[in-house]
Amino acid sequence: MNPLHRLFNPRSIAVVGASDRPNSIGARALDNLLVHSQFDGEVYLVSTSKAELFGRRCWPSVRDLPATPDVVMVVVPASATIEVLEQCADRGVAFAVVLTSGFGETGEEGLAVEAQMRAIAARSGMRIYGPNCPGVCNVNARLGMTFSPSFPHDLRPGPIGIATQGGGLGRNIMQAMERGIGVAMWSSSGNEVDLQVADFIDYMADAPDIKVIVTLIEGIKDGPRLVRALQKAARNDKPVVALKVGRSDYGARAAASHTASITGSAEVNSAALKQLGVIEVDDIDELVDTAWLLARQMPAFKPGGDAVAVYCGSGGAAALTADIIGQQGVKLAQFAPETTAALLAKLPSYAAVGNPVDTTTAVLSQPGLFDATLLDTCRDPNTALVVIPLAIDYGKVTDDTAEAVVRVQQQSPVPIVVIWMSDRLGKAFSTYAQAGIVPSRSVGKAVKAIRRWMDHGHWRQRSDRLDWQPWPTAGAAPAAGPATPLGEAEAKALLGAAGIAVPRSGLARTRDEALALAARIGFPVVAKVASADILHKTEVGGVAVGLHDAAAVGTAWDRIHASVRERAPQAVVQGLLVEQMAAAGGVEVLVGVSRDPVFGHVLTFGLGGIYVEVFKDVSRRLLPLTRAEAERLVREPRSFALLDGARGRPQADVAALVELLLKVSDFVGAHAQQIDEMDLNPVWVGPAGQGALALDAVIVGRLDTAAGGAA
């Protein structure tokens, strides 16, 4: 049994701060529990000022209760909360739900109180939910441990589990019940002094009455905990649809002030969620549309059957929908011959029977024609989903259409997505809602949800989707001491020892050593200033390429030292790094590693040199890399075309690049607590069969090495 089972399914509940004062939190919480819930367990009321409320006895404190409840709802003022939690811990209460606000969201003093709460939880084993939250709603069990006045109105049961931090947007998702979605339960974790969104995702991954998990995240306090929960959901084949707040600087600041959480890097968050199979969306409507589509039917494509059909009586609406489908990269189905024949036999000659299907007004005058032709479209073997855009509300005509769609959906092997484009919400809208065919409110939002649904279907078909596992050190603090950069020679020596291909090179401390090294390595060579104080060598004139003879090397020695003395006079220079020059005809890419405060080490890949900053055309993965993820990683950026032989270029040695990425991952794993950053930029990728070389290397961290770089 999941450790949170008794939180969502308690046998007994106590309300501390119970009240009959109108509109108070204590009164609303009591009303939801006693009047609007269907809870048949024991309810204990705790009040310091009342002996009785609503015909029920009150006890003066948790200490005085006749039995220990599973859950205690805490609705006392912030100043009294710690004392109540201490009493709960002493009694052995399993869960305390702190609805009260006025803690970490208020500043340092509130954060100090939250630290006391965490200490109580750690000492006693009692789990604390909140504070600064609206409570717990188990809709399928009709149990509301909440002060929300909306609880009595948001009670349509169903297969969706909702885990959020904030209350208002969580309730907004709940109220999509008006469009026909059904919700199993909602947890809103607030400031998360103990229990976090990750814990509720973990619970919902086990809950038999939940098919799809929806989460709205403002901040992530414990990355590894969230990763474990998301991986459990994936193993149990429960899609997680997520909206991450804080993807812009404005949003990040607002989220931090709201829940005092770490918002993290938006790009890294998105990469991590995608890697873990989470379906990330951009807005609440898309969150609801995507989750409900997954709850209605999980995508499972037959060969060639991952496309959609559009069925409509309005040529304009059909064309608009087809256009947006194309913009989103979704495929329109190529109907099987038998589908086309069936439609031709039933619809008039002036109707369009390709895809989109435009029935014209013929279906209005011939009873049963709509049902028959829509069902033909739904049964097409190449079609995974049918879209019906409704441009306007025609009154009774639209009502009859809705009833027909509901009938056909009961016989259809694929889901039907209805798009209600009109602002007039007539009877038909309610017909769709009551049947669970949740109408989308715009073509764009509907098609984005379909795209997410399709993408998740493709992800489910991947044989390696559950292979990735974090390192055992994930979430561990970095090693003690300040992070410092290694010199390029030291960095490359470490990389070379780990099997990562680097050019033949050596560190020359004198002009004569530079000449000797160049001769030993073989011309042409490159000369670069060697200084841990200089990370961007080109900016100080510290690089010379294409040195074809000894004279050129000597000139480069003089010029580089003179330029560095002028532009970086404080830098300590060890000499010049002299190394083999990569052959012409390669592609330069970036391989970077950074330590994210939430998820740990992340690898970034993209076009090398200055282009990564200009075009920002990169892909990211949490480390460690699996081979399958490395293969996908290099193919995601648009610039992969340069590696793939665009415009007559030779195909690059992608296999060697993948091997280099895997060795970088292994190297970081071996030094995970010592490495904060790595920057291999550029990495030269030669034509097929010629390998890949890290031409430049920066490692920042706490590596203690005296490795040299002699050729």
XYZ file of C-alpha atoms in Angstrom:
711
model
C 0.000 0.000 0.000
C 1.300 3.444 -0.875
C 2.499 5.431 2.181
C -0.019 8.196 1.402
C -3.052 5.913 1.208
C -4.410 7.035 4.592
C -4.069 10.695 3.659
C -6.484 10.306 0.757
C -8.543 7.528 2.393
C -8.498 8.234 6.147
C -10.519 6.312 8.712
C -10.666 9.293 11.057
C -10.143 13.059 10.786
C -9.725 15.815 13.361
C -10.344 19.503 12.612
C -8.222 21.741 14.848
C -9.651 25.244 14.763
C -13.201 24.139 14.027
C -15.546 27.109 14.039
C -19.091 28.277 13.389
C -18.031 31.829 12.557
C -19.501 32.558 9.110
C -16.976 32.546 6.238
C -14.065 31.607 8.483
C -11.627 28.972 7.262
C -12.564 26.734 10.177
C -16.268 26.973 9.401
C -15.837 26.335 5.682
C -13.576 23.367 6.311
C -16.114 21.918 8.712
C -19.006 22.497 6.302
C -17.192 20.739 3.444
C -16.319 17.789 5.650
C -19.621 17.322 7.498
C -22.193 18.477 4.933
C -20.779 18.104 1.441
C -18.538 15.068 1.896
C -19.728 11.476 2.251
C -17.267 10.456 4.933
C -18.340 7.627 7.219
C -15.284 7.604 9.480
C -14.809 9.351 12.818
C -14.663 13.174 12.858
C -13.195 14.920 15.906
C -13.570 18.666 16.473
C -10.943 20.638 18.388
C -11.755 24.118 19.650
C -10.339 26.140 22.525
C -13.499 28.233 22.815
C -16.416 25.879 22.094
C -17.639 22.831 23.949
C -19.928 21.840 21.101
C -20.411 22.699 17.396
C -23.345 21.596 15.240
C -24.382 19.055 17.832
C -20.913 17.516 18.009
C -18.639 17.534 21.030
C -15.431 19.603 20.844
C -12.180 18.753 22.592
C -9.850 21.506 23.806
C -6.687 20.069 22.217
C -5.269 17.196 20.213
C -3.863 15.796 23.472
C -7.408 15.383 24.792
C -8.840 13.443 21.844
C -10.219 10.007 22.734
C -8.322 8.381 19.855
C -5.525 9.277 17.466
C -6.897 10.355 14.065
C -5.259 9.435 10.761
C -5.421 13.043 9.546
C -5.504 16.340 11.419
C -6.675 19.432 9.543
C -4.914 22.468 11.031
C -6.841 25.730 10.572
C -5.527 27.738 13.517
C -3.615 31.041 13.108
C 0.032 30.785 12.027
C 1.240 31.693 15.518
C -0.444 28.615 17.019
C 0.486 26.111 14.311
C 3.750 24.795 15.782
C 2.110 23.952 19.103
C -0.649 22.025 17.307
C 1.891 20.126 15.197
C 3.913 19.241 18.307
C 0.774 17.780 19.887
C -0.030 15.848 16.696
C 3.475 14.406 16.606
C 3.294 13.403 20.254
C -0.011 11.580 19.615
C 1.381 9.682 16.629
C -0.828 11.341 14.033
C 0.088 10.116 10.544
C -0.792 13.261 8.541
C -1.227 16.935 9.357
C -2.859 19.097 6.667
C -1.902 22.713 7.394
C -4.336 25.026 5.625
C -3.038 28.134 7.396
C -0.986 30.742 5.502
C 1.671 33.147 6.734
C 4.870 31.123 6.511
C 7.664 30.902 3.930
C 5.767 33.070 1.478
C 6.090 36.001 3.920
C 9.892 36.051 4.236
C 12.703 34.966 6.549
C 10.645 34.770 9.736
C 8.108 32.497 8.053
C 10.872 30.339 6.589
C 12.259 29.840 10.094
C 8.880 28.513 11.241
C 8.806 26.165 8.264
C 12.188 24.849 9.360
C 10.591 23.988 12.716
C 7.838 22.129 10.876
C 10.382 20.093 8.940
C 12.178 19.235 12.162
C 8.919 17.985 13.694
C 8.237 15.807 10.650
C 11.780 14.409 10.618
C 11.739 13.658 14.338
C 8.311 12.057 14.539
C 7.687 10.518 11.129
C 4.439 12.464 10.822
C 3.945 13.777 7.278
C 3.020 17.446 6.899
C 0.916 18.649 3.973
C 1.235 22.383 3.254
C 1.207 24.944 4.767
C -0.424 27.709 2.712
C -2.633 25.312 0.783
C -6.369 24.762 0.160
C -6.312 21.132 1.299
C -7.056 17.681 -0.126
C -9.960 16.650 -2.371
C -10.652 12.976 -3.050
C -13.529 13.468 -5.476
C -14.046 9.790 -6.286
C -14.508 9.141 -2.550
C -16.428 12.441 -2.153
C -14.141 13.662 0.592
C -13.097 17.278 0.932
C -10.510 18.222 3.537
C -10.543 21.794 2.288
C -11.893 25.246 3.061
C -12.719 26.001 -0.582
C -16.292 27.230 -1.117
C -16.122 25.593 -4.563
C -15.803 22.059 -3.226
C -19.579 21.326 -3.277
C -19.751 22.339 -6.949
C -16.699 20.473 -8.281
C -17.663 16.875 -7.698
C -17.702 15.144 -11.095
C -15.711 11.933 -10.502
C -13.365 10.512 -13.088
C -9.900 9.189 -13.952
C -7.781 12.365 -13.751
C -5.432 12.939 -10.800
C -4.306 16.525 -10.228
C -1.149 17.460 -8.285
C -0.375 21.169 -8.017
C 1.440 23.570 -5.738
C -0.846 26.567 -6.132
C -4.527 26.511 -5.247
C -6.191 28.894 -7.686
C -4.931 27.295 -10.887
C -5.512 23.852 -9.456
C -9.143 24.718 -8.818
C -9.298 26.162 -12.350
C -8.318 22.730 -13.703
C -10.969 21.144 -11.483
C -13.613 23.407 -12.929
C -12.997 22.029 -16.401
C -15.644 19.609 -15.107
C -18.035 22.059 -16.764
C -16.675 20.797 -20.099
C -17.077 17.188 -19.068
C -13.795 16.032 -17.518
C -13.925 13.864 -14.437
C -11.407 14.228 -11.609
C -10.437 11.503 -9.165
C -8.528 13.673 -6.691
C -6.681 16.933 -6.290
C -3.736 17.682 -4.048
C -2.412 21.221 -3.708
C 0.841 21.102 -1.788
C 1.411 24.797 -1.040
C 4.794 25.599 0.498
C 5.865 21.946 0.676
C 7.700 21.881 3.997
C 7.517 18.089 3.808
C 5.201 16.478 1.261
C 5.784 17.674 -2.298
C 4.086 17.413 -5.675
C 6.437 14.492 -6.355
C 4.905 12.517 -3.474
C 1.392 12.976 -4.836
C 2.475 11.939 -8.339
C 4.004 8.854 -6.712
C 0.682 8.101 -4.966
C -1.374 8.669 -8.104
C 0.937 6.388 -10.069
C -0.247 3.587 -7.757
C -3.922 4.622 -7.418
C -6.173 2.195 -9.362
C -8.844 4.826 -10.087
C -6.414 7.210 -11.836
C -5.492 6.853 -15.519
C -3.792 10.201 -16.201
C -1.884 12.543 -13.872
C -1.983 16.314 -14.324
C 0.566 18.484 -12.553
C 1.128 22.204 -12.351
C 4.571 22.970 -10.921
C 5.832 26.346 -9.754
C 9.115 25.159 -8.272
C 11.005 21.904 -7.756
C 12.648 21.461 -4.376
C 13.868 17.895 -4.767
C 14.763 16.869 -8.302
C 15.630 13.212 -7.597
C 12.349 12.743 -5.714
C 10.404 14.091 -8.680
C 12.394 11.918 -11.099
C 11.558 8.779 -9.097
C 7.856 9.628 -9.060
C 7.739 10.357 -12.786
C 9.573 7.129 -13.539
C 7.043 5.189 -11.466
C 4.194 6.778 -13.437
C 5.933 5.799 -16.688
C 6.449 2.207 -15.500
C 2.747 2.017 -14.624
C 1.820 3.468 -18.045
C 0.157 6.520 -16.552
C 0.793 9.636 -18.646
C 1.841 12.770 -16.763
C 0.767 16.061 -18.339
C 2.648 19.028 -16.865
C 2.510 22.806 -16.959
C 5.686 24.310 -15.493
C 5.245 27.899 -14.307
C 8.369 30.057 -14.294
C 9.651 29.638 -17.846
C 10.364 33.350 -18.252
C 12.214 35.660 -15.868
C 8.907 37.274 -14.911
C 7.229 33.937 -14.272
C 10.204 32.603 -12.322
C 10.148 35.565 -9.962
C 6.386 35.289 -9.468
C 6.593 31.566 -8.786
C 9.394 32.040 -6.258
C 7.440 34.680 -4.369
C 4.320 32.505 -4.403
C 5.665 29.211 -3.099
C 9.283 29.985 -2.148
C 10.472 27.181 -4.422
C 13.373 26.752 -6.813
C 12.087 27.361 -10.319
C 15.225 26.132 -12.100
C 16.285 26.624 -15.689
C 13.297 26.500 -18.036
C 15.320 24.821 -20.773
C 16.672 22.174 -18.432
C 13.268 21.578 -16.836
C 11.707 21.013 -20.257
C 14.501 18.689 -21.350
C 14.231 16.670 -18.144
C 10.450 16.332 -18.365
C 10.634 15.240 -21.991
C 13.344 12.688 -21.242
C 11.157 11.215 -18.498
C 8.144 10.870 -20.790
C 6.218 13.820 -19.343
C 3.963 15.717 -21.744
C 4.721 19.405 -21.175
C 2.089 21.922 -22.281
C 1.914 25.698 -22.525
C -1.445 26.660 -21.002
C -4.332 25.439 -18.857
C -6.677 24.738 -21.792
C -4.028 22.605 -23.448
C -3.385 20.845 -20.136
C -7.057 19.885 -19.845
C -7.526 18.944 -23.514
C -4.408 16.774 -23.590
C -5.084 15.010 -20.295
C -8.672 14.189 -21.140
C -7.787 12.897 -24.594
C -5.285 10.535 -22.972
C -7.860 9.513 -20.362
C -10.418 8.727 -23.050
C -8.075 6.505 -25.027
C -4.358 5.855 -24.934
C -2.669 6.182 -28.327
C -1.687 2.823 -29.789
C -0.887 3.136 -33.481
C -1.085 0.454 -36.118
C 1.513 0.725 -38.910
C 0.631 3.855 -40.861
C -2.219 4.615 -38.481
C -0.761 7.611 -36.670
C -2.699 10.219 -38.655
C -5.991 12.080 -38.198
C -9.129 12.709 -40.212
C -11.191 15.887 -40.338
C -14.973 15.485 -40.701
C -17.011 18.635 -41.158
C -19.962 20.298 -42.861
C -18.204 23.643 -43.304
C -15.562 23.890 -45.989
C -13.939 26.890 -44.301
C -13.733 25.227 -40.883
C -12.354 22.085 -42.496
C -9.661 24.039 -44.358
C -8.681 25.997 -41.228
C -8.410 22.810 -39.193
C -6.361 21.051 -41.875
C -4.066 24.063 -42.075
C -3.377 24.095 -38.333
C -2.897 20.326 -38.363
C -0.166 20.838 -40.949
C 1.425 23.673 -38.977
C 1.651 21.431 -35.902
C 3.328 18.647 -37.841
C 0.407 16.228 -37.477
C -0.384 14.037 -40.483
C -3.715 13.894 -42.286
C -4.680 10.280 -42.925
C -4.616 8.870 -46.443
C -7.919 7.004 -46.466
C -7.946 3.339 -47.394
C -9.735 2.575 -50.696
C -12.667 0.953 -48.886
C -13.216 4.123 -46.819
C -13.260 6.320 -49.914
C -15.638 3.917 -51.683
C -18.053 3.919 -48.746
C -18.123 7.711 -48.571
C -18.591 8.050 -52.352
C -21.513 5.660 -52.241
C -23.341 7.599 -49.512
C -22.509 11.292 -50.006
C -23.575 13.402 -53.003
C -21.139 13.952 -55.847
C -20.432 17.549 -54.793
C -19.252 16.520 -51.301
C -15.528 16.157 -50.581
C -14.658 12.588 -49.660
C -10.919 12.903 -49.341
C -9.455 14.144 -46.082
C -10.896 16.538 -44.860
C -14.376 15.151 -45.408
C -16.808 17.978 -46.236
C -20.312 16.535 -46.125
C -21.917 19.859 -47.122
C -25.547 20.247 -46.012
C -26.541 16.812 -47.323
C -26.436 15.248 -43.865
C -29.081 17.704 -42.653
C -31.805 16.398 -44.933
C -31.090 12.653 -44.836
C -31.542 11.019 -41.406
C -28.805 8.530 -40.616
C -26.377 9.827 -43.230
C -24.300 11.691 -40.637
C -24.000 8.606 -38.422
C -23.064 6.323 -41.287
C -20.434 8.519 -42.925
C -18.862 9.597 -39.644
C -18.587 5.954 -38.595
C -16.999 5.098 -41.951
C -14.411 7.812 -41.290
C -13.745 6.577 -37.750
C -13.244 3.000 -38.957
C -10.641 3.920 -41.554
C -7.572 1.737 -40.797
C -5.128 4.628 -41.318
C -6.902 6.980 -38.924
C -6.011 7.243 -35.224
C -8.423 10.060 -34.360
C -11.250 12.063 -35.986
C -11.628 15.820 -35.570
C -14.991 17.579 -35.932
C -14.716 21.398 -35.996
C -18.032 23.132 -35.280
C -17.918 26.740 -36.425
C -21.342 27.868 -35.182
C -24.293 26.825 -33.031
C -27.281 26.123 -35.315
C -29.675 25.377 -32.482
C -31.646 22.146 -33.042
C -29.452 21.133 -35.980
C -26.367 21.328 -33.771
C -28.226 19.537 -30.975
C -29.073 16.645 -33.311
C -25.477 16.543 -34.523
C -24.217 16.261 -30.950
C -26.515 13.331 -30.237
C -25.287 11.641 -33.425
C -21.626 12.156 -32.483
C -22.297 10.594 -29.074
C -23.924 7.590 -30.747
C -21.055 7.138 -33.179
C -18.404 7.511 -30.481
C -19.919 4.528 -28.696
C -19.191 2.408 -31.804
C -15.963 4.085 -32.927
C -12.589 2.397 -32.456
C -10.890 5.824 -32.252
C -11.598 8.975 -30.227
C -13.599 11.826 -31.751
C -12.381 15.316 -30.860
C -15.052 18.000 -31.093
C -13.925 21.622 -31.462
C -16.585 24.110 -30.323
C -15.575 27.327 -32.061
C -18.635 29.427 -31.225
C -18.950 31.664 -28.174
C -22.582 30.570 -27.898
C -22.684 27.551 -25.594
C -25.957 25.886 -26.468
C -27.562 22.611 -25.493
C -25.219 20.653 -27.735
C -22.214 21.795 -25.718
C -23.745 20.216 -22.622
C -24.555 17.047 -24.583
C -20.880 16.619 -25.432
C -19.834 17.399 -21.870
C -22.238 14.924 -20.318
C -21.019 12.206 -22.684
C -17.368 12.848 -21.787
C -16.542 14.206 -25.249
C -14.960 17.317 -23.798
C -15.283 20.072 -26.432
C -12.088 21.999 -27.122
C -12.606 25.747 -27.358
C -10.274 26.556 -30.270
C -8.793 24.789 -33.263
C -5.247 25.714 -32.236
C -5.567 24.348 -28.691
C -7.275 21.181 -29.895
C -4.629 20.396 -32.489
C -1.810 21.069 -30.012
C -3.439 18.556 -27.672
C -3.696 16.060 -30.523
C -0.024 16.597 -31.304
C 0.873 15.900 -27.660
C -1.308 12.784 -27.736
C 0.393 11.578 -30.915
C 3.870 12.285 -29.524
C 3.090 10.320 -26.385
C 1.921 7.408 -28.502
C 5.256 7.395 -30.309
C 7.099 7.624 -26.978
C 5.169 4.601 -25.666
C 6.330 2.601 -28.683
C 10.012 3.187 -27.864
C 11.561 0.003 -26.511
C 14.072 1.965 -24.413
C 11.662 4.435 -22.808
C 12.142 2.987 -19.315
C 15.895 2.322 -19.550
C 17.276 5.590 -18.192
C 18.326 5.624 -14.549
C 20.013 8.485 -12.651
C 23.426 8.056 -11.109
C 23.469 6.914 -7.461
C 25.036 10.300 -6.655
C 22.071 12.222 -8.128
C 21.069 14.955 -5.712
C 24.334 14.777 -3.755
C 26.005 18.065 -2.927
C 29.176 18.940 -4.844
C 32.511 18.336 -3.169
C 33.682 20.950 -0.714
C 35.823 23.856 -1.778
C 35.641 26.558 -4.445
C 35.151 25.607 -8.091
C 38.151 26.522 -10.244
C 38.896 26.045 -13.962
C 41.562 23.618 -15.125
C 44.029 24.690 -17.759
C 43.312 23.310 -21.220
C 46.362 21.039 -21.121
C 45.288 19.507 -17.801
C 41.682 19.189 -18.966
C 42.678 17.439 -22.183
C 45.020 15.099 -20.335
C 42.103 13.981 -18.158
C 39.804 13.623 -21.146
C 42.378 11.661 -23.120
C 42.917 9.298 -20.196
C 39.152 8.696 -20.163
C 39.176 7.700 -23.822
C 37.760 10.949 -25.170
C 39.545 11.765 -28.417
C 41.658 14.942 -28.262
C 44.340 16.188 -30.681
C 47.988 15.202 -30.120
C 49.366 18.079 -28.080
C 51.900 19.304 -25.587
C 52.554 22.284 -23.352
C 55.534 24.410 -24.440
C 56.949 26.653 -21.731
C 59.619 28.202 -23.980
C 59.889 29.231 -27.601
C 62.304 26.403 -28.332
C 59.982 23.850 -26.725
C 57.183 25.093 -28.994
C 59.312 24.529 -32.092
C 60.327 21.055 -30.961
C 56.772 20.052 -30.081
C 55.422 21.233 -33.431
C 58.022 19.157 -35.277
C 57.228 16.071 -33.188
C 53.458 16.415 -33.620
C 53.665 17.122 -37.344
C 52.583 20.173 -39.293
C 50.173 21.881 -39.579
C 49.623 22.724 -35.913
C 47.617 25.118 -33.756
C 49.095 27.233 -30.943
C 46.973 28.455 -28.034
C 47.810 30.411 -24.913
C 47.911 28.182 -21.827
C 46.418 30.017 -18.850
C 43.784 29.015 -16.325
C 42.939 32.732 -16.100
C 41.849 32.919 -19.761
C 38.741 30.951 -20.742
C 38.016 32.686 -24.075
C 41.367 32.634 -25.835
C 40.279 34.200 -29.112
C 39.132 37.356 -27.303
C 42.711 38.103 -26.214
C 44.395 37.065 -29.467
C 45.539 33.843 -27.854
C 45.060 31.436 -30.772
C 46.972 30.861 -34.013
C 45.876 28.225 -36.526
C 47.311 26.774 -39.707
C 50.963 26.913 -38.667
C 52.738 24.987 -41.451
C 56.378 25.325 -40.456
C 58.762 26.224 -37.647
C 58.971 29.861 -38.681
C 55.190 30.216 -38.380
C 55.290 28.636 -34.914
C 57.988 31.070 -33.766
C 56.030 34.038 -35.088
C 52.899 32.772 -33.342
C 54.813 32.465 -30.053
C 55.831 36.129 -30.225
C 52.485 37.440 -31.398
C 50.331 35.515 -28.891
C 52.451 36.543 -25.893
C 52.441 40.184 -26.976
C 48.664 40.210 -27.473
C 47.962 38.526 -24.133
C 50.257 40.937 -22.274
C 48.274 43.824 -23.766
C 44.737 42.459 -23.397
C 45.020 40.333 -20.242
C 47.995 41.688 -18.313
C 46.925 40.037 -15.036
C 46.754 36.513 -16.488
C 49.353 33.965 -15.415
C 50.619 32.361 -18.638
C 52.197 28.883 -18.538
C 53.219 28.941 -22.188
C 51.568 27.724 -25.374
C 49.603 24.582 -25.998
C 50.815 23.242 -29.351
C 48.560 20.641 -30.926
C 47.624 18.792 -34.051
C 45.348 20.766 -36.392
C 42.122 19.039 -37.394
C 41.740 18.240 -41.072
C 39.570 20.386 -43.310
C 36.025 19.307 -44.107
C 34.726 18.646 -40.604
C 31.753 20.111 -38.743
C 32.277 21.918 -35.444
C 29.788 21.179 -32.651
C 29.421 22.041 -28.975
C 29.316 19.512 -26.143
C 28.692 21.188 -22.802
C 27.918 19.890 -19.319
C 26.505 21.909 -16.438
C 25.298 21.068 -12.942
C 21.627 22.017 -12.619
C 20.600 22.752 -8.994
C 17.443 20.648 -9.396
C 18.251 17.736 -11.720
C 22.037 17.459 -11.539
C 24.340 17.186 -14.540
C 22.873 18.081 -17.924
C 24.566 17.704 -21.310
C 23.949 20.305 -24.027
C 24.685 19.613 -27.700
C 24.512 21.916 -30.706
C 26.348 23.689 -33.483
C 29.785 24.773 -32.269
C 31.771 27.986 -32.146
C 29.835 31.225 -31.777
C 26.775 29.821 -33.541
C 25.348 28.194 -30.429
C 24.945 31.640 -28.844
C 23.457 33.156 -31.996
C 21.010 30.433 -33.046
C 20.464 28.654 -29.696
C 19.828 25.478 -31.708
C 20.643 22.909 -29.048
C 19.308 19.753 -27.455
C 19.741 18.648 -23.850
C 19.690 15.467 -21.789
C 20.043 14.572 -18.146
C 23.131 12.484 -17.528
C 23.960 9.684 -17.737
C 23.382 9.184 -21.449
C 22.132 5.914 -22.826
C 23.174 5.044 -26.353
C 19.623 5.491 -27.642
C 19.360 8.935 -26.027
C 22.731 9.957 -27.465
C 21.557 8.914 -30.936
C 18.399 11.011 -30.575
C 20.268 13.908 -28.980
C 22.493 14.565 -31.990
C 19.549 14.393 -34.390
C 17.255 16.846 -32.604
C 18.827 20.229 -33.533
C 17.898 21.672 -36.907
C 21.624 21.939 -37.621
C 21.869 18.133 -37.705
C 21.413 18.557 -41.459
C 25.041 19.756 -41.574
C 26.157 16.453 -40.049
C 23.833 14.490 -42.307
C 25.304 15.671 -45.588
C 23.176 18.718 -46.461
C 23.768 20.441 -49.807
C 26.309 17.911 -51.013
C 28.509 17.930 -47.899
C 30.040 14.580 -46.937
C 28.168 12.772 -44.183
C 29.865 13.339 -40.844
C 31.083 10.599 -38.535
C 27.974 10.587 -36.372
C 28.872 7.201 -34.922
C 32.157 8.628 -33.580
C 30.313 11.645 -32.203
C 27.890 9.376 -30.341
C 30.816 7.436 -28.863
C 32.422 10.700 -27.735
C 29.176 11.775 -26.034
C 28.915 8.460 -24.195
C 32.509 8.757 -22.978
C 31.861 12.332 -21.817
C 28.870 11.024 -19.849
C 30.999 8.270 -18.290
C 33.745 10.773 -17.423
C 31.313 13.106 -15.665
C 29.787 10.155 -13.824
C 33.206 9.141 -12.532
C 33.779 12.667 -11.166
C 30.174 13.743 -10.547
C 30.778 15.545 -7.257
C 33.923 17.253 -8.543
C 32.670 18.630 -11.891
C 30.449 21.700 -12.098
C 30.921 22.577 -15.767
C 32.536 21.238 -18.915
C 32.754 22.995 -22.238
C 34.089 21.125 -25.254
C 33.735 23.790 -27.923
C 34.399 23.058 -30.618
C 34.313 19.342 -31.092
C 35.474 18.538 -34.623
C 33.435 15.839 -36.355
C 35.138 14.582 -39.486
C 33.631 12.879 -42.511
C 32.376 9.335 -41.909
C 35.189 7.141 -40.649
C 37.468 10.031 -39.597
C 36.323 10.333 -35.983
C 35.550 13.200 -33.636
C 38.022 15.314 -31.616
C 37.556 17.734 -28.723
C 39.566 20.693 -30.023
C 39.080 22.858 -26.944
C 38.214 21.910 -23.384
C 37.292 23.770 -20.216
C 36.520 21.921 -16.986
C 35.390 23.844 -13.908
C 35.145 22.117 -10.571
C 37.207 20.645 -7.780
C 39.429 18.198 -9.646
C 42.802 17.758 -7.982
C 45.206 16.862 -10.782
C 48.763 17.482 -11.802
C 48.339 15.678 -15.124
C 50.538 16.967 -17.912
C 49.844 17.201 -21.608
C 53.052 16.075 -23.265
C 52.669 14.561 -26.685
